[in-house]
Coordinates of C-alpha atoms in Angstrom, one line a residue:
Chain A
M1 CA 0.0 -0.1 0.2
I2 CA 1.3 3.3 -1.1
G3 CA 1.0 6.1 1.5
K4 CA -0.8 6.1 4.9
I5 CA -4.2 4.4 5.6
T6 CA -6.2 7.5 6.8
I7 CA -9.3 7.4 8.8
P8 CA -11.5 8.7 5.8
F9 CA -10.1 5.9 3.7
R10 CA -11.1 3.2 6.4
I11 CA -14.6 4.7 6.5
L12 CA -14.7 4.6 2.7
V13 CA -13.8 0.9 2.7
L14 CA -16.3 0.1 5.3
C15 CA -19.1 1.7 3.4
I16 CA -18.3 -0.1 0.2
Y17 CA -18.3 -3.5 2.3
L18 CA -21.7 -2.5 3.8
F19 CA -22.9 -1.8 0.4
L20 CA -21.7 -5.2 -1.1
L21 CA -22.6 -7.3 1.9
G22 CA -25.6 -5.4 3.1
P23 CA -28.2 -7.6 1.5
M24 CA -26.7 -10.6 3.1
L25 CA -27.1 -8.9 6.6
I26 CA -30.9 -8.6 5.8
V27 CA -31.3 -12.0 4.1
L28 CA -29.7 -14.1 6.7
P29 CA -32.0 -13.1 9.6
L30 CA -34.9 -13.2 7.2
S31 CA -34.1 -16.7 6.3
F32 CA -34.9 -17.7 9.9
S33 CA -38.1 -16.1 10.1
N34 CA -41.2 -18.2 10.9
D35 CA -43.7 -15.5 9.5
S36 CA -45.9 -16.1 6.6
Y37 CA -44.9 -13.0 5.0
L38 CA -41.7 -11.0 4.6
T39 CA -41.3 -8.6 7.3
F40 CA -38.2 -7.2 8.7
P41 CA -37.4 -7.7 11.5
P42 CA -39.2 -11.1 11.7
Q43 CA -41.7 -11.6 14.4
S44 CA -41.0 -15.2 15.0
W45 CA -37.9 -17.3 14.5
G46 CA -37.5 -20.9 13.3
V47 CA -36.4 -23.0 10.4
R48 CA -40.0 -23.2 8.9
W49 CA -39.1 -22.0 5.5
Y50 CA -36.0 -24.2 5.2
T51 CA -38.2 -27.1 5.8
A52 CA -40.7 -25.8 3.2
M53 CA -37.9 -25.4 0.7
F54 CA -36.8 -28.9 0.9
G55 CA -40.4 -30.1 0.7
H56 CA -41.1 -27.9 -2.4
Q57 CA -41.2 -30.4 -5.2
K58 CA -40.9 -28.0 -8.1
L59 CA -38.0 -26.2 -6.6
M60 CA -36.1 -29.3 -5.9
E61 CA -36.7 -30.6 -9.4
A62 CA -35.5 -27.3 -10.7
F63 CA -32.4 -27.4 -8.6
Q64 CA -31.5 -31.0 -9.8
I65 CA -32.0 -29.8 -13.5
S66 CA -29.9 -26.7 -12.8
L67 CA -27.2 -28.9 -11.2
G68 CA -27.3 -31.2 -14.1
I69 CA -27.2 -28.4 -16.7
A70 CA -24.5 -26.6 -15.0
S71 CA -22.3 -29.8 -14.8
T72 CA -22.8 -30.6 -18.4
V73 CA -22.1 -27.1 -19.6
T74 CA -18.8 -27.0 -17.4
V75 CA -17.6 -30.4 -18.9
L76 CA -18.5 -29.5 -22.6
G77 CA -17.5 -26.0 -22.3
L78 CA -13.9 -27.2 -21.1
A79 CA -13.9 -30.0 -23.9
A80 CA -14.5 -27.3 -26.5
G81 CA -12.7 -24.4 -25.0
L82 CA -9.5 -26.1 -23.9
P83 CA -8.5 -27.3 -27.5
A84 CA -9.5 -24.0 -29.0
A85 CA -7.4 -22.1 -26.6
Y86 CA -4.5 -24.5 -27.3
A87 CA -4.8 -23.9 -30.9
I88 CA -5.0 -20.3 -30.7
R89 CA -2.0 -20.0 -28.4
R90 CA 0.4 -22.7 -29.7
Y91 CA -0.2 -22.6 -33.5
S92 CA -0.4 -19.8 -36.1
F93 CA -2.8 -20.2 -38.9
P94 CA -4.8 -17.9 -41.1
G95 CA -7.8 -16.4 -39.3
R96 CA -6.4 -17.0 -35.8
D97 CA -7.2 -13.5 -34.5
A98 CA -10.7 -13.6 -36.3
A99 CA -11.4 -16.9 -34.5
M100 CA -10.4 -15.5 -31.2
S101 CA -12.6 -12.5 -31.7
L102 CA -15.5 -14.7 -32.9
F103 CA -15.2 -17.2 -29.9
T104 CA -15.3 -14.2 -27.3
A105 CA -17.7 -12.0 -29.2
P106 CA -20.8 -13.5 -27.0
L107 CA -19.0 -11.8 -24.0
L108 CA -19.8 -8.4 -25.4
L109 CA -23.5 -9.1 -26.3
P110 CA -26.2 -8.1 -24.0
S111 CA -27.8 -11.3 -22.7
I112 CA -31.2 -10.0 -23.7
V113 CA -30.1 -9.8 -27.4
L114 CA -28.6 -13.3 -27.1
G115 CA -31.6 -14.7 -25.5
L116 CA -33.9 -13.3 -28.3
A117 CA -31.6 -14.6 -31.1
I118 CA -31.4 -18.0 -29.4
L119 CA -35.2 -18.1 -29.0
L120 CA -35.8 -17.4 -32.8
V121 CA -33.3 -20.2 -33.6
F122 CA -34.7 -22.6 -31.0
V123 CA -38.2 -22.4 -32.0
Q124 CA -37.5 -23.8 -35.4
A125 CA -35.1 -26.4 -33.9
R126 CA -37.6 -27.5 -31.4
L127 CA -35.1 -27.0 -28.7
L128 CA -37.3 -24.9 -26.4
G129 CA -37.8 -26.3 -23.0
T130 CA -35.5 -29.1 -23.4
F131 CA -32.1 -30.0 -21.6
T132 CA -30.2 -30.1 -24.8
G133 CA -31.5 -26.5 -25.6
L134 CA -30.7 -25.1 -22.2
V135 CA -27.0 -26.7 -22.3
A136 CA -26.6 -25.3 -25.8
A137 CA -27.7 -21.8 -24.8
H138 CA -25.5 -21.8 -21.6
L139 CA -22.5 -23.0 -23.6
I140 CA -22.7 -19.9 -25.8
V141 CA -22.2 -17.8 -22.7
T142 CA -19.7 -20.0 -20.8
T143 CA -17.3 -21.1 -23.6
P144 CA -16.0 -17.6 -24.3
Y145 CA -14.9 -17.4 -20.6
V146 CA -13.2 -20.7 -20.9
I147 CA -11.3 -19.8 -24.1
R148 CA -10.4 -16.4 -22.5
I149 CA -9.0 -17.9 -19.3
M150 CA -7.2 -20.9 -20.9
T151 CA -5.6 -18.6 -23.7
T152 CA -4.0 -16.7 -20.9
A153 CA -3.1 -19.8 -19.1
F154 CA -1.4 -21.3 -22.1
S155 CA 0.4 -17.9 -22.8
T156 CA 2.0 -18.2 -19.3
L157 CA 3.2 -21.7 -20.3
P158 CA 5.6 -21.2 -23.2
P159 CA 6.4 -24.5 -25.2
S160 CA 10.0 -24.1 -24.1
V161 CA 9.0 -24.7 -20.5
E162 CA 7.8 -28.2 -21.4
E163 CA 10.8 -28.7 -23.6
A164 CA 13.1 -27.9 -20.9
A165 CA 11.6 -30.6 -18.7
T166 CA 12.0 -33.0 -21.6
M167 CA 15.6 -32.3 -22.1
L168 CA 16.1 -32.7 -18.3
G169 CA 15.0 -36.4 -18.7
A170 CA 11.3 -36.2 -18.1
S171 CA 9.0 -38.6 -20.2
P172 CA 6.1 -37.1 -22.0
F173 CA 3.8 -38.3 -19.1
T174 CA 6.1 -36.8 -16.5
V175 CA 6.2 -33.5 -18.4
F176 CA 2.4 -33.4 -18.4
R177 CA 2.2 -34.4 -14.6
R178 CA 4.9 -32.2 -13.3
I179 CA 4.9 -29.2 -15.6
T180 CA 1.9 -28.8 -17.9
L181 CA -0.9 -29.8 -15.4
P182 CA 0.3 -27.7 -12.4
L183 CA 0.9 -24.7 -14.6
L184 CA -2.6 -25.1 -16.4
M185 CA -4.5 -26.1 -13.1
P186 CA -5.3 -22.6 -11.9
G187 CA -6.8 -21.7 -15.2
F188 CA -8.6 -24.9 -15.6
V189 CA -10.2 -24.6 -12.1
A190 CA -11.0 -21.0 -12.7
S191 CA -12.7 -21.8 -16.1
A192 CA -14.6 -24.7 -14.5
A193 CA -15.7 -22.8 -11.5
L194 CA -16.9 -19.8 -13.5
S195 CA -18.7 -21.9 -16.1
F196 CA -20.5 -23.8 -13.4
L197 CA -21.6 -20.6 -11.5
I198 CA -22.4 -18.8 -14.6
S199 CA -24.7 -21.6 -15.9
F200 CA -26.2 -22.1 -12.5
D201 CA -26.9 -18.4 -12.1
E202 CA -28.0 -17.7 -15.7
V203 CA -31.6 -16.2 -15.6
V204 CA -32.1 -13.8 -18.7
I205 CA -31.3 -16.4 -21.6
S206 CA -32.9 -19.3 -19.6
L207 CA -36.2 -17.3 -19.1
F208 CA -36.5 -17.3 -23.1
I209 CA -36.0 -21.0 -23.5
T210 CA -37.3 -22.7 -20.3
G211 CA -41.0 -23.9 -20.5
P212 CA -43.4 -25.8 -18.3
R213 CA -41.6 -29.1 -19.1
M214 CA -38.3 -27.9 -18.0
T215 CA -37.2 -25.0 -15.9
T216 CA -33.9 -24.1 -14.0
L217 CA -33.5 -23.0 -10.4
P218 CA -33.1 -19.2 -11.0
V219 CA -36.2 -19.2 -13.2
E220 CA -38.2 -21.1 -10.8
I221 CA -37.1 -18.7 -8.2
F222 CA -37.9 -15.9 -10.2
D223 CA -41.5 -17.2 -10.8
Y224 CA -42.0 -17.9 -7.1
V225 CA -41.0 -14.4 -6.4
E226 CA -43.4 -13.0 -8.8
S227 CA -46.3 -14.7 -7.2
R228 CA -45.3 -15.1 -3.5
T229 CA -43.9 -13.0 -0.9
D230 CA -42.8 -15.5 2.0
P231 CA -39.4 -15.7 3.5
M232 CA -38.6 -19.0 1.6
T233 CA -36.8 -16.8 -1.0
A234 CA -34.4 -15.6 1.7
S235 CA -33.9 -19.4 2.8
I236 CA -33.0 -20.3 -0.9
S237 CA -30.7 -17.2 -1.2
V238 CA -28.9 -18.3 1.9
C239 CA -28.3 -21.7 0.8
L240 CA -27.0 -20.5 -2.8
I241 CA -24.6 -18.2 -1.0
A242 CA -23.4 -20.9 1.3
A243 CA -22.9 -23.1 -1.7
T244 CA -21.0 -20.5 -3.7
L245 CA -18.8 -19.7 -0.6
L246 CA -18.0 -23.4 -0.2
I247 CA -16.9 -23.6 -3.9
I248 CA -14.6 -20.6 -3.5
F249 CA -13.4 -21.9 -0.1
I250 CA -12.2 -25.1 -1.7
I251 CA -10.6 -23.5 -4.5
E252 CA -8.8 -21.1 -2.1
R253 CA -7.7 -24.0 0.1
T254 CA -6.4 -26.1 -2.8
L255 CA -5.1 -23.6 -5.2
G256 CA -5.2 -20.0 -3.9
L257 CA -8.0 -18.0 -5.2
S258 CA -5.7 -15.0 -6.0
K259 CA -3.6 -17.3 -8.1
T260 CA -6.6 -18.6 -9.9
I261 CA -8.5 -15.5 -10.6
G262 CA -5.5 -13.1 -10.4
K263 CA -3.9 -14.0 -13.7
Chain B
M1 CA 42.2 -25.9 -35.5
Q2 CA 41.0 -29.5 -35.1
M3 CA 37.8 -29.2 -37.1
V4 CA 37.4 -31.2 -40.1
E5 CA 34.7 -30.3 -42.6
R6 CA 34.0 -33.2 -44.8
R7 CA 32.1 -31.6 -47.6
G8 CA 33.6 -28.5 -48.8
A9 CA 37.5 -28.5 -49.1
S10 CA 37.4 -24.7 -49.8
A11 CA 36.0 -24.1 -46.4
N12 CA 38.9 -25.1 -44.4
G13 CA 42.0 -25.4 -46.5
D14 CA 44.4 -25.6 -43.6
A15 CA 42.7 -28.2 -41.6
R16 CA 44.7 -31.4 -41.3
P17 CA 42.5 -34.2 -40.7
G18 CA 45.5 -36.5 -39.8
D19 CA 46.3 -34.9 -36.5
S20 CA 42.8 -33.8 -35.5
E21 CA 41.3 -35.1 -32.2
P22 CA 38.6 -37.7 -32.7
A23 CA 35.1 -36.1 -32.9
F24 CA 32.9 -36.5 -30.0
L25 CA 29.8 -34.8 -31.4
K26 CA 29.4 -35.9 -35.2
L27 CA 26.8 -34.8 -37.5
E28 CA 26.6 -36.9 -40.6
G29 CA 24.6 -35.6 -43.3
I30 CA 21.7 -34.3 -41.2
T31 CA 18.7 -33.0 -43.0
K32 CA 15.5 -31.4 -42.2
Q33 CA 12.7 -30.9 -44.8
Y34 CA 9.5 -29.3 -44.3
G35 CA 7.5 -30.4 -47.5
T36 CA 9.5 -29.1 -50.4
Y37 CA 11.5 -26.6 -48.2
T38 CA 14.8 -28.0 -46.9
A39 CA 15.6 -26.1 -43.7
V40 CA 18.9 -27.9 -43.1
D41 CA 20.6 -29.6 -46.0
N42 CA 22.9 -32.5 -45.6
L43 CA 25.0 -31.0 -42.9
H44 CA 28.3 -32.6 -41.8
L45 CA 30.4 -31.6 -39.0
D46 CA 32.7 -32.9 -36.2
L47 CA 33.4 -31.5 -32.8
P48 CA 36.1 -32.8 -30.5
R49 CA 35.3 -33.4 -26.9
G50 CA 35.4 -30.3 -24.6
K51 CA 35.3 -27.7 -27.5
L52 CA 32.9 -25.0 -28.0
L53 CA 31.2 -24.7 -31.5
G54 CA 29.4 -21.7 -32.4
L55 CA 26.7 -21.8 -35.2
L56 CA 26.4 -18.3 -36.8
G57 CA 24.1 -17.1 -39.3
P58 CA 21.2 -14.9 -40.0
S59 CA 17.6 -15.9 -39.0
G60 CA 16.3 -18.5 -41.0
C61 CA 19.6 -20.0 -42.0
G62 CA 18.9 -23.3 -40.1
K63 CA 21.1 -22.9 -37.0
T64 CA 18.3 -23.2 -34.5
T65 CA 16.9 -26.1 -36.6
T66 CA 20.3 -27.9 -36.4
L67 CA 20.3 -27.4 -32.5
R68 CA 16.8 -28.5 -32.1
M69 CA 17.7 -31.8 -34.0
I70 CA 20.8 -32.5 -31.9
A71 CA 18.4 -31.8 -28.8
G72 CA 15.9 -34.3 -30.3
L73 CA 13.1 -31.7 -30.1
L74 CA 12.8 -31.8 -34.0
S75 CA 13.1 -35.1 -35.8
V76 CA 15.7 -35.5 -38.6
S77 CA 14.5 -36.1 -42.1
G78 CA 17.8 -37.9 -42.7
G79 CA 21.3 -38.4 -41.5
Q80 CA 22.9 -39.3 -38.2
I81 CA 23.8 -37.6 -35.0
K82 CA 26.7 -39.4 -33.1
V83 CA 27.7 -38.7 -29.7
G84 CA 30.7 -40.7 -28.5
G85 CA 30.2 -42.9 -31.4
D86 CA 26.4 -43.8 -30.8
D87 CA 23.9 -42.6 -33.2
I88 CA 21.3 -40.7 -31.3
A89 CA 19.2 -39.4 -34.0
Q90 CA 16.3 -41.8 -33.4
K91 CA 16.4 -41.5 -29.7
P92 CA 13.6 -39.5 -27.9
P93 CA 14.9 -36.3 -26.4
H94 CA 14.5 -37.3 -22.7
K95 CA 16.8 -40.0 -23.1
R96 CA 19.7 -38.1 -24.9
D97 CA 21.4 -36.7 -21.8
I98 CA 21.9 -33.3 -23.4
G99 CA 21.6 -30.1 -21.7
L100 CA 19.9 -27.2 -23.3
V101 CA 19.6 -23.6 -22.3
F102 CA 16.9 -21.5 -23.9
Q103 CA 16.9 -17.9 -24.9
N104 CA 13.8 -17.1 -22.7
Y105 CA 15.4 -19.3 -19.9
A106 CA 12.3 -21.6 -19.7
L107 CA 12.5 -21.9 -16.0
F108 CA 9.5 -23.8 -14.2
P109 CA 7.6 -20.7 -12.6
H110 CA 5.9 -22.9 -10.1
M111 CA 9.1 -24.3 -8.6
T112 CA 11.7 -22.7 -6.5
V113 CA 15.2 -22.2 -8.0
A114 CA 16.5 -25.1 -6.0
E115 CA 13.5 -27.3 -7.4
N116 CA 14.3 -26.2 -10.9
V117 CA 17.9 -27.3 -10.7
A118 CA 17.0 -30.5 -8.8
F119 CA 14.5 -31.5 -11.5
G120 CA 16.8 -33.3 -13.8
L121 CA 18.5 -35.1 -11.0
E122 CA 15.0 -36.1 -9.7
M123 CA 14.4 -37.7 -13.2
R124 CA 17.5 -39.6 -12.8
G125 CA 16.6 -41.0 -9.5
V126 CA 19.5 -39.4 -7.5
A127 CA 19.3 -39.8 -3.7
K128 CA 17.8 -36.8 -2.0
S129 CA 20.7 -36.0 0.1
E130 CA 23.0 -36.1 -3.0
I131 CA 20.5 -33.9 -4.9
A132 CA 20.8 -31.2 -2.1
T133 CA 24.5 -31.1 -2.4
R134 CA 24.7 -31.1 -6.1
V135 CA 22.2 -28.2 -6.4
E136 CA 24.0 -26.1 -4.1
E137 CA 27.3 -26.9 -6.0
A138 CA 25.6 -25.9 -9.2
L139 CA 24.3 -22.7 -7.8
E140 CA 27.7 -21.8 -6.5
M141 CA 29.2 -22.4 -9.9
V142 CA 26.9 -19.8 -11.3
R143 CA 27.6 -17.6 -8.6
L144 CA 24.1 -17.7 -7.0
P145 CA 24.7 -19.6 -3.7
G146 CA 21.8 -19.4 -1.3
Y147 CA 19.3 -18.4 -4.0
G148 CA 17.6 -21.8 -3.8
T149 CA 14.5 -20.8 -2.0
R150 CA 13.5 -18.1 -4.5
K151 CA 11.0 -18.2 -7.3
P152 CA 12.2 -17.5 -10.7
K153 CA 10.1 -14.4 -11.1
E154 CA 11.8 -12.9 -8.1
M155 CA 15.1 -12.7 -10.0
S156 CA 16.6 -10.6 -12.7
G157 CA 16.9 -11.9 -16.4
G158 CA 20.7 -12.4 -15.9
Q159 CA 20.1 -14.4 -12.7
Q160 CA 17.4 -16.6 -14.4
Q161 CA 19.6 -17.4 -17.1
R162 CA 22.3 -18.5 -14.7
V163 CA 19.7 -20.7 -13.1
S164 CA 18.9 -22.1 -16.3
L165 CA 22.7 -22.8 -17.0
A166 CA 22.9 -24.4 -13.7
R167 CA 19.9 -26.5 -14.4
A168 CA 21.2 -27.9 -17.6
L169 CA 24.7 -28.5 -16.2
V170 CA 23.9 -30.2 -12.8
I171 CA 22.9 -33.3 -14.8
R172 CA 26.4 -33.5 -16.2
P173 CA 25.1 -33.7 -19.6
R174 CA 27.2 -35.4 -22.5
I175 CA 26.6 -32.2 -24.6
L176 CA 25.5 -28.8 -23.7
L177 CA 23.3 -26.8 -26.1
L178 CA 23.0 -22.9 -25.8
D179 CA 20.1 -21.4 -27.9
E180 CA 20.9 -17.7 -28.1
P181 CA 21.3 -17.6 -24.4
L182 CA 22.3 -14.0 -24.2
S183 CA 19.9 -12.3 -26.7
N184 CA 17.4 -11.2 -23.8
L185 CA 19.9 -9.7 -21.7
D186 CA 21.1 -6.1 -22.0
A187 CA 24.5 -5.1 -23.4
K188 CA 26.5 -4.9 -20.3
L189 CA 25.2 -8.2 -18.9
R190 CA 25.8 -9.9 -22.2
D191 CA 29.5 -9.1 -22.0
E192 CA 29.8 -10.5 -18.4
M193 CA 27.7 -13.7 -19.2
R194 CA 29.9 -14.1 -22.3
V195 CA 32.9 -14.5 -20.1
E196 CA 31.1 -16.4 -17.4
I197 CA 29.6 -19.1 -19.8
R198 CA 33.0 -19.5 -21.6
E199 CA 34.9 -19.8 -18.2
I200 CA 32.3 -22.5 -17.1
Q201 CA 32.4 -24.3 -20.4
Q202 CA 36.1 -24.6 -20.2
R203 CA 36.4 -25.5 -16.6
L204 CA 33.9 -28.3 -17.1
S205 CA 35.5 -29.1 -20.5
I206 CA 32.1 -29.8 -21.7
T207 CA 31.3 -30.3 -25.5
T208 CA 29.0 -27.4 -26.3
V209 CA 27.1 -26.1 -29.4
F210 CA 26.1 -22.5 -29.2
V211 CA 23.6 -20.9 -31.5
T212 CA 23.8 -17.3 -32.2
H213 CA 23.3 -14.4 -34.6
D214 CA 25.8 -12.2 -32.9
Q215 CA 29.2 -12.5 -34.6
V216 CA 30.9 -10.9 -31.5
E217 CA 29.7 -13.9 -29.3
A218 CA 30.7 -16.3 -31.9
L219 CA 34.1 -15.0 -32.4
T220 CA 35.0 -14.2 -28.8
M221 CA 33.4 -17.3 -27.1
C222 CA 34.0 -20.1 -29.5
D223 CA 36.7 -22.5 -30.4
C224 CA 35.4 -22.8 -33.8
V225 CA 32.5 -21.3 -35.7
G226 CA 30.2 -22.7 -38.3
V227 CA 28.7 -19.9 -40.4
M228 CA 25.3 -21.1 -41.9
S229 CA 23.4 -19.9 -44.7
G230 CA 20.4 -21.4 -46.4
G231 CA 20.6 -24.6 -44.4
K232 CA 24.2 -25.3 -45.3
L233 CA 27.4 -24.7 -43.8
A234 CA 29.0 -21.7 -45.6
Q235 CA 32.1 -22.1 -43.6
L236 CA 33.6 -24.0 -40.5
G237 CA 36.7 -22.9 -39.0
S238 CA 38.5 -20.9 -36.1
P239 CA 37.2 -17.6 -35.3
E240 CA 40.3 -16.2 -37.0
D241 CA 39.8 -18.3 -40.2
I242 CA 36.3 -17.0 -40.5
Y243 CA 37.3 -13.4 -40.1
E244 CA 40.6 -13.2 -41.9
R245 CA 40.1 -16.0 -44.3
P246 CA 36.5 -16.1 -45.3
A247 CA 35.7 -19.1 -47.6
N248 CA 33.1 -17.2 -49.7
L249 CA 31.6 -13.9 -50.2
F250 CA 28.7 -14.6 -47.9
V251 CA 31.0 -15.2 -44.9
A252 CA 33.0 -12.2 -45.7
D253 CA 30.0 -10.0 -45.9
F254 CA 28.0 -11.6 -42.9
V255 CA 31.0 -11.5 -40.4
G256 CA 32.3 -8.2 -39.7
R257 CA 31.9 -5.2 -41.8
A258 CA 33.1 -5.2 -45.4
N259 CA 33.5 -3.2 -48.7
A260 CA 32.3 -5.3 -51.4
L261 CA 33.5 -4.0 -54.6
E262 CA 32.8 -5.5 -58.2
G263 CA 35.9 -5.8 -60.3
K264 CA 38.0 -8.0 -62.6
I265 CA 40.9 -10.3 -62.1
E266 CA 43.8 -9.3 -64.3
D267 CA 46.4 -11.9 -63.3
V268 CA 47.0 -14.0 -60.2
D269 CA 48.3 -11.1 -58.3
T270 CA 46.3 -8.2 -59.9
V271 CA 42.8 -7.0 -59.8
R272 CA 41.2 -4.0 -61.4
F273 CA 38.3 -2.1 -60.0
G274 CA 37.3 1.6 -60.9
D275 CA 40.2 3.1 -62.6
G276 CA 42.9 1.4 -60.6
V277 CA 44.9 -1.8 -60.6
Y278 CA 45.7 -3.4 -57.2
K279 CA 48.1 -6.1 -55.9
C280 CA 46.5 -9.0 -54.2
D281 CA 46.3 -12.8 -54.1
T282 CA 43.6 -14.1 -56.4
H283 CA 44.2 -17.8 -55.3
G284 CA 45.3 -18.7 -58.8
A285 CA 42.5 -17.2 -60.9
R286 CA 43.9 -15.4 -64.0
N287 CA 40.9 -13.6 -65.3
G288 CA 37.1 -13.1 -65.0
K289 CA 34.9 -11.1 -62.9
A290 CA 35.4 -10.9 -59.1
T291 CA 34.0 -9.3 -56.0
I292 CA 36.8 -7.9 -53.8
V293 CA 36.3 -7.5 -50.2
I294 CA 38.3 -5.0 -48.1
R295 CA 37.5 -4.6 -44.5
P296 CA 36.9 -0.9 -43.6
H297 CA 39.2 -0.9 -40.6
R298 CA 42.0 -2.2 -42.8
V299 CA 41.9 0.9 -45.1
H300 CA 44.2 3.5 -44.0
V301 CA 43.1 7.1 -44.5
T302 CA 46.1 9.5 -44.9
P303 CA 46.2 13.1 -46.0
N304 CA 46.1 13.7 -49.7
R305 CA 49.4 13.3 -51.4
D306 CA 51.1 11.8 -54.7
R307 CA 50.3 8.1 -55.1
T308 CA 53.8 7.5 -56.4
L309 CA 55.4 8.1 -53.0
V310 CA 53.3 5.3 -51.4
S311 CA 55.4 2.0 -50.7
V312 CA 54.5 0.2 -47.6
M313 CA 50.8 -0.4 -48.2
T314 CA 51.1 -1.0 -52.0
N315 CA 47.5 -0.3 -52.8
S316 CA 46.0 3.0 -52.7
V317 CA 43.5 5.2 -54.2
H318 CA 42.6 9.0 -54.1
G319 CA 39.1 10.1 -52.8
R320 CA 37.1 12.7 -51.3
V321 CA 35.4 12.2 -47.9
L322 CA 31.6 12.1 -48.3
R323 CA 30.4 11.6 -44.8
V324 CA 32.1 11.3 -41.4
T325 CA 30.3 9.2 -38.8
Y326 CA 31.7 9.5 -35.2
I327 CA 31.0 6.3 -33.1
G328 CA 33.2 7.1 -30.1
D329 CA 36.0 4.5 -30.5
V330 CA 36.2 4.6 -34.2
V331 CA 35.3 7.2 -36.9
Q332 CA 33.7 5.8 -40.1
Y333 CA 34.4 7.6 -43.5
D334 CA 32.6 7.2 -46.7
I335 CA 35.1 7.9 -49.3
D336 CA 34.1 8.7 -52.9
T337 CA 36.9 7.4 -55.1
G338 CA 35.1 8.5 -58.3
T339 CA 33.9 5.1 -59.2
H340 CA 33.2 3.5 -55.8
V341 CA 32.3 4.5 -52.4
L342 CA 34.8 3.1 -49.9
K343 CA 34.1 2.7 -46.2
A344 CA 37.0 3.2 -43.9
E345 CA 37.2 2.9 -40.0
V346 CA 39.9 4.7 -38.1
H347 CA 40.3 4.5 -34.4
T348 CA 39.9 7.7 -32.7
A349 CA 42.9 9.3 -30.7
S350 CA 42.9 12.0 -28.2
G351 CA 42.7 15.2 -30.3
G352 CA 39.8 14.2 -32.4
H353 CA 39.4 12.8 -35.8
A354 CA 41.6 14.2 -38.7
F355 CA 39.3 14.6 -41.6
A356 CA 36.3 16.6 -42.4
A357 CA 33.7 15.9 -45.2
G358 CA 34.9 17.3 -48.6
E359 CA 38.4 16.9 -47.8
K360 CA 40.6 15.1 -50.2
V361 CA 42.4 12.0 -48.8
L362 CA 44.5 9.1 -50.0
C363 CA 43.4 5.6 -49.0
E364 CA 45.8 2.7 -48.6
W365 CA 45.7 -0.9 -48.0
K366 CA 47.9 -4.1 -48.1
P367 CA 47.6 -6.8 -50.7
Q368 CA 46.7 -9.3 -48.1
D369 CA 43.7 -7.3 -46.8
M370 CA 42.0 -7.7 -50.1
L371 CA 39.9 -10.7 -50.3
V372 CA 39.1 -11.7 -53.9
F373 CA 36.1 -13.9 -54.7
A374 CA 35.9 -15.0 -58.3
G375 CA 32.7 -14.8 -60.0
G376 CA 31.4 -11.7 -58.8
G377 CA 27.9 -10.9 -57.5
Q378 CA 26.5 -13.2 -54.9

């Protein structure tokens, strides 16, 4: 840190934290309300809405679907993005820069535009309200992140580093295990975590293509909030925040989050 | 010079195969082809044990390709690579026991300096206790004792290159390869590292191939220099051979600065260019076109006077100074002789340079400083 940490600066930081974490300070107590309606502060306390949440069949189904979609999207996104990033970084071919721009273009488009475009195409392809359709739509959003993160990861791993290990007597498998894998791991984990969270969280595009037959958790919550105003929403939020924190905690403990996201 | 080049006799007229040391590294007709493009073309060379060979050439001449074939990182399209008699051309790189130092250091960023240096020993199954001592010895050798716990990114470029050298040498490789190891360092550090690498190479007496595009590195560090062009060896010889007795126009022009003048051979000891006739050795040629090369610093620039009074230098031409370029240790003159522009370099002495633009001067040089290449042109 350059310069002294002054008192006004401390206050500013405190305010920013309050702004960011404020909703949680409300949501956490709300989730333990036993009231029938959202009121703050709650009149009675308990785990009524947690119980209700786990008993809510539609919500639990949507949760499982979201979990399935997010996992599939993560695996497929990595399967597509990893080789693409490798080719872009390690080979030079005509149209390489154009390919990179094309692959990462969805990052720049507003979701609502993407959602509408996907809707128009999926209507004809009969993909609306299907698992395949949702996975395909989410892949459009997550794959660019994978390619972005992995091209950076590959560029911090010049071929000569692997060659150096080879010259020192490491077999191709040892080179992969001792050099390539550890150096790519942070990028790999970051892409996987980001893909999973983006897909699991995605509302806007999903709204266009989910239907009564198949819906995702965020869309189901969205529908629920529209019609009901009970504290179950708070309970769901707390569960989701806890799950996200758990994922981040695991990454932090195994790899170091700053290392993963930082570069 | 104990080098033997098997193909072109012209390249090393004074090499005597009879009393040369046996070759430790032997390239026998190695070739690398990419489709119809030949990057390295039937290259032969022998390097005795403990010698440092410099492969010098412009980019795209095949020097790095040659190095990578010796390392095994590129497969050969043909030919043999022999180390101590065994052909290793088909061996995978990790079984070749060759140390390689890269231009960009190529240290493992996720390991400490000590772990980097220890990597090759680990691969060889050396005992832990021995690894520790050998790593520390290697770091002492490159003057980085106690740096073992650092990460590569905490070190300067020069230090990283030293770690890279220690890492390559700690496995006691049969051959050391250096791929432009000094190119990423700044000028002052490069001078230091040049001396240091040469000292270590001689102390360990390790057979080394050094790829560079920098003639100063090649001439100052190497026991012998192979100048490459278009995938072929243009000349192989001692640094002095390469500079004083270039085998062809390419070498004369690439190594050091040169005046290349189009002229004609008049007799075995006479050439003509412009209006003048000059004494030299044409290596037996009696007539025909020729390109005559004179090193700028072998041209003596003296005040204008009558040519007939000249005796010591034998060859001379009158001219007028066109341009004066002051570099510090030398002054470069471009001198218009009427038919050619002759470049001359004169060491500066205290008191400044002697001639100004427009001044009339007399240029002189010795017959042995004229290199005559029959045929003319490239």
